[in-house]
PDB file of C-alpha atoms in Angstrom:
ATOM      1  CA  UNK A  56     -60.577-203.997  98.118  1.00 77.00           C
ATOM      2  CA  UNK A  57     -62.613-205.054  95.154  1.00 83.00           C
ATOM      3  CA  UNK A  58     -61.833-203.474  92.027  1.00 83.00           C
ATOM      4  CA  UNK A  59     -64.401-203.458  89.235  1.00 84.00           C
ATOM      5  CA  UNK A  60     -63.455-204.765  85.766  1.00 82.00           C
ATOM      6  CA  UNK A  61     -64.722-201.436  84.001  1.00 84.00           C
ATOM      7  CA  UNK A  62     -62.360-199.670  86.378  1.00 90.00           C
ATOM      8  CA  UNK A  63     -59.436-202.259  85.069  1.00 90.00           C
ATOM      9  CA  UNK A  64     -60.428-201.968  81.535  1.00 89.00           C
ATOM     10  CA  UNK A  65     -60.615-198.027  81.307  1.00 92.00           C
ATOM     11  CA  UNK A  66     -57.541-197.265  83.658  1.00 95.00           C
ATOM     12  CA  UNK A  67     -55.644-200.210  81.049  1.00 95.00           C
ATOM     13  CA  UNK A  68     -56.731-198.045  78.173  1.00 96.00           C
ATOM     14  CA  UNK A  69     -55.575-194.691  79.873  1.00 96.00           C
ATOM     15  CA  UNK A  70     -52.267-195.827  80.598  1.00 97.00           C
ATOM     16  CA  UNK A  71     -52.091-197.591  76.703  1.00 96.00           C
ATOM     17  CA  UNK A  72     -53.056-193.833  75.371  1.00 97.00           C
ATOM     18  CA  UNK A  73     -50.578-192.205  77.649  1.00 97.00           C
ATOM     19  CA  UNK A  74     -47.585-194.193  77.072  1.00 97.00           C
ATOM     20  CA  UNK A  75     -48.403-194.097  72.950  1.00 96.00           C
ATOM     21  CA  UNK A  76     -49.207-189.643  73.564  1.00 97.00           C
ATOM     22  CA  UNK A  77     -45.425-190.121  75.451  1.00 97.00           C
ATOM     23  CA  UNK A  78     -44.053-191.646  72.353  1.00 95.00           C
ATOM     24  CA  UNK A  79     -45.384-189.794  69.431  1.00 92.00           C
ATOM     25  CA  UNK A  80     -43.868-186.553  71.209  1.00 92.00           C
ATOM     26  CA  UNK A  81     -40.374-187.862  71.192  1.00 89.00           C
ATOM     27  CA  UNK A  82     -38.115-186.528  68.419  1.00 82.00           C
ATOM     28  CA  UNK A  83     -37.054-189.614  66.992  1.00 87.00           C
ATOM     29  CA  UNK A  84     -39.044-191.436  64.439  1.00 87.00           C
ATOM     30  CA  UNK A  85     -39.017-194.900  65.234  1.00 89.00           C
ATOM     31  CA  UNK A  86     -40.632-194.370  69.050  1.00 91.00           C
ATOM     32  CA  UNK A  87     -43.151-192.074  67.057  1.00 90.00           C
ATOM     33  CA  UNK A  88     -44.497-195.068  64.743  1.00 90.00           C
ATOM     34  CA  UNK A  89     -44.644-197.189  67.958  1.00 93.00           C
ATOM     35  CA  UNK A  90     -46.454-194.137  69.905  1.00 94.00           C
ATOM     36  CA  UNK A  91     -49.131-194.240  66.886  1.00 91.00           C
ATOM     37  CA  UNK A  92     -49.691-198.142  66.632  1.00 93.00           C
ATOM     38  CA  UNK A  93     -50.192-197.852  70.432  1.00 94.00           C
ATOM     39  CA  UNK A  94     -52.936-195.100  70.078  1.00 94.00           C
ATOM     40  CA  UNK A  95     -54.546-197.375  67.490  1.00 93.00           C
ATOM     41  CA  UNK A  96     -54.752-200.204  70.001  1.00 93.00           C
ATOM     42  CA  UNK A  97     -56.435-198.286  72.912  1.00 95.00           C
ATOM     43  CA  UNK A  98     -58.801-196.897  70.255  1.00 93.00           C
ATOM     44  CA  UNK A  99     -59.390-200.593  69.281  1.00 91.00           C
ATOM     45  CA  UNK A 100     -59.863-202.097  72.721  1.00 91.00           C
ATOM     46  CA  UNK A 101     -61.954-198.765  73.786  1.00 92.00           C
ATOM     47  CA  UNK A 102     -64.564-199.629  70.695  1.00 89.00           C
ATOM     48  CA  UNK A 103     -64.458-203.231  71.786  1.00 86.00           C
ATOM     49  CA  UNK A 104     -65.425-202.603  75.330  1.00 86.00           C
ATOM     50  CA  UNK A 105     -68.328-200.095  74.261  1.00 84.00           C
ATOM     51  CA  UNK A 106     -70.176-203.218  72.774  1.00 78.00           C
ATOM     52  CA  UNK A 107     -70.178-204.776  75.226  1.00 74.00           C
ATOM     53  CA  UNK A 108     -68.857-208.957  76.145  1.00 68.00           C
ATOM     54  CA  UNK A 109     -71.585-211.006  75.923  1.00 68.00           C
ATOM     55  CA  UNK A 110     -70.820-214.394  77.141  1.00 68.00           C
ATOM     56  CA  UNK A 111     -72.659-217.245  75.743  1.00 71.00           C
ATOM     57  CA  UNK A 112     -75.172-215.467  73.886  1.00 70.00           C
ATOM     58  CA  UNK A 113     -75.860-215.880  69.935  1.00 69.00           C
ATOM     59  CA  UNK A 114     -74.370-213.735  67.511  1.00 67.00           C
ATOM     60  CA  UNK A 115     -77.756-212.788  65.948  1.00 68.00           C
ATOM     61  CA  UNK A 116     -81.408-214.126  66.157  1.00 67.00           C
ATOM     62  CA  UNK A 117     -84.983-212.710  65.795  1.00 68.00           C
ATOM     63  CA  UNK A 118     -86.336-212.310  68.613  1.00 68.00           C
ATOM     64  CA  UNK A 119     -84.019-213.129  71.443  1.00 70.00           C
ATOM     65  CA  UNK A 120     -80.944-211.269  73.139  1.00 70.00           C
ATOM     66  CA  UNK A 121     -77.616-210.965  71.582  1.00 69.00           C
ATOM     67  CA  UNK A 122     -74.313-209.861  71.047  1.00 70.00           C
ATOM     68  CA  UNK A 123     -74.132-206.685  68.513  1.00 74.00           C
ATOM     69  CA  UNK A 124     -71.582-207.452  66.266  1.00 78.00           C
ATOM     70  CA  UNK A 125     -70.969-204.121  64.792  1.00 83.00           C
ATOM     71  CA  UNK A 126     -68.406-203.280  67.333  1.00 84.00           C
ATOM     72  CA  UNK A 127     -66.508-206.805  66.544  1.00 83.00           C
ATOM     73  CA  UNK A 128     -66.620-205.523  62.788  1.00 88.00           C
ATOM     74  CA  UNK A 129     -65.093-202.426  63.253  1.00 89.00           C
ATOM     75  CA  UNK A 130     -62.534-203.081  65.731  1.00 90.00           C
ATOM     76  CA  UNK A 131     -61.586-205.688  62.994  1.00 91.00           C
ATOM     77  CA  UNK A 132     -61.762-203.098  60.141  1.00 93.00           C
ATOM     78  CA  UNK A 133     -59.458-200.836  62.081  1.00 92.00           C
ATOM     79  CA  UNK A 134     -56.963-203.621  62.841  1.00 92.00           C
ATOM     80  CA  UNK A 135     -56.141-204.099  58.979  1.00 94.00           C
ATOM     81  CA  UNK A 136     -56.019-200.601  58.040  1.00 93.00           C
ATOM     82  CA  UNK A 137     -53.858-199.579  61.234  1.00 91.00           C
ATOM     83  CA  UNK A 138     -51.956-202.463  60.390  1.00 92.00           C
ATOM     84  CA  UNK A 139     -51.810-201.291  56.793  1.00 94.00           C
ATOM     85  CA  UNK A 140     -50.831-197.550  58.139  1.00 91.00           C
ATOM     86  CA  UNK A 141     -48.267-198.448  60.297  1.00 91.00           C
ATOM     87  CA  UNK A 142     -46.145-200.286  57.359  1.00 93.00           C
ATOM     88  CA  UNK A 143     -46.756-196.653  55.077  1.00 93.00           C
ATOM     89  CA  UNK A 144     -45.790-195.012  58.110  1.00 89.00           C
ATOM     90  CA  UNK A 145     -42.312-197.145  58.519  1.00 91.00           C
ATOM     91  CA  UNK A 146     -41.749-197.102  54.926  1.00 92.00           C
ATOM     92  CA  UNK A 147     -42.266-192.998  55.307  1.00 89.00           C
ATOM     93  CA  UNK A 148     -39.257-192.787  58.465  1.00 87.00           C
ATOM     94  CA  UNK A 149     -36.898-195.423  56.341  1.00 89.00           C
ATOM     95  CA  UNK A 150     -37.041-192.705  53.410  1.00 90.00           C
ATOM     96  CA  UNK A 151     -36.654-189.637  55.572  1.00 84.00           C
ATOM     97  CA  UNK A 152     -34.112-191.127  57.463  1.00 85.00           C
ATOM     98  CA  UNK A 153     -32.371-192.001  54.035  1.00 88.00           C
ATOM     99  CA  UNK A 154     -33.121-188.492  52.451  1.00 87.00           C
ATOM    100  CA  UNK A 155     -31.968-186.418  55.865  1.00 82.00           C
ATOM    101  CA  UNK A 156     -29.224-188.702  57.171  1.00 83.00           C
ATOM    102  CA  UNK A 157     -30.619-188.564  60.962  1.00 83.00           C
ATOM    103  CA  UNK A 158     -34.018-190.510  62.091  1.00 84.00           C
ATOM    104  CA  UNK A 159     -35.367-187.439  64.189  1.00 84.00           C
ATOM    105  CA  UNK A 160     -38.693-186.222  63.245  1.00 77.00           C
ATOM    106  CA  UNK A 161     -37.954-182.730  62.586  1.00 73.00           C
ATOM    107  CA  UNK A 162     -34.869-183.533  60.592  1.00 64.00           C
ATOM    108  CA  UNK A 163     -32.055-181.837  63.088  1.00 69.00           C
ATOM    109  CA  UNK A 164     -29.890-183.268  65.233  1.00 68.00           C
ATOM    110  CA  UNK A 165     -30.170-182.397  69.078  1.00 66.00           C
ATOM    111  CA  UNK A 166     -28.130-179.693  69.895  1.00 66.00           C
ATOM    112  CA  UNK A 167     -27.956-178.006  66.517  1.00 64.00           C
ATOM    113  CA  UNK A 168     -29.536-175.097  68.133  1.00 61.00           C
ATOM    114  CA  UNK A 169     -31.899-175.068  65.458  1.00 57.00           C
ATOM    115  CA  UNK A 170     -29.989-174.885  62.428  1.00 61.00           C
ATOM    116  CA  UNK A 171     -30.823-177.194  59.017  1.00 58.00           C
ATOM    117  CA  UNK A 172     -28.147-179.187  58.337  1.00 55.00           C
ATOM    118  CA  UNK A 173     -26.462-178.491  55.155  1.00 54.00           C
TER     119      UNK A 173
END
């Protein structure tokens, strides 16, 4: 069986993006912030393998072949301001778990039946 890389790379950011959808529907707030950093990274890897991995080519000369570095510079972009995200994001769940008392997202316990806590 020969299995081609394209099929390795997409099916590796399928599975990335399902396990991160998996987490942000959880109800507690940490798994959440973990579901969204791993949505950021199959984003990341899916821009990265759009440009395409030239090996051994120049970054950029008139004239002859090479690598686009756009992708490079936006995957690289993202990575600071997901990074950047992520820590408002924790800081955000460390506050509502200090206002509400309880780190699920919707602020009620499981098995409340619905009811706000008082």
């Amino acid at each position: 069986m020969n299995v081609s890389l394209e099929f390795l790379v997409a099916t590796g950011i399928g599975w990335i993006t399902a396990c991160g959808i998996y987490l942000v529907l959880r109800g507690r707030s940490f798994p959440v912030v973990i579901g969204l950093t791993l949505l950021g990274y199959a984003v990341n890897v899916f821009i990265f393998a759009m440009g395409r991995l030239w090996v051994g080519m120049p970054p950029i000369l008139d004239g002859a072949p090479s690598a686009d570095p756009l992708p490079q510079a936006l995957v690289l972009t993202a990575i600071v301001i997901g990074f950047a995200t992520t820590g408002l994001v924790i800081e955000m769940a460390l506050r509502a778990r200090h206002e509400t008392g309880t780190d699920h997202v919707d602020g009620q316990e499981p098995g409340s039946g619905g009811k706000p806590e008082s």
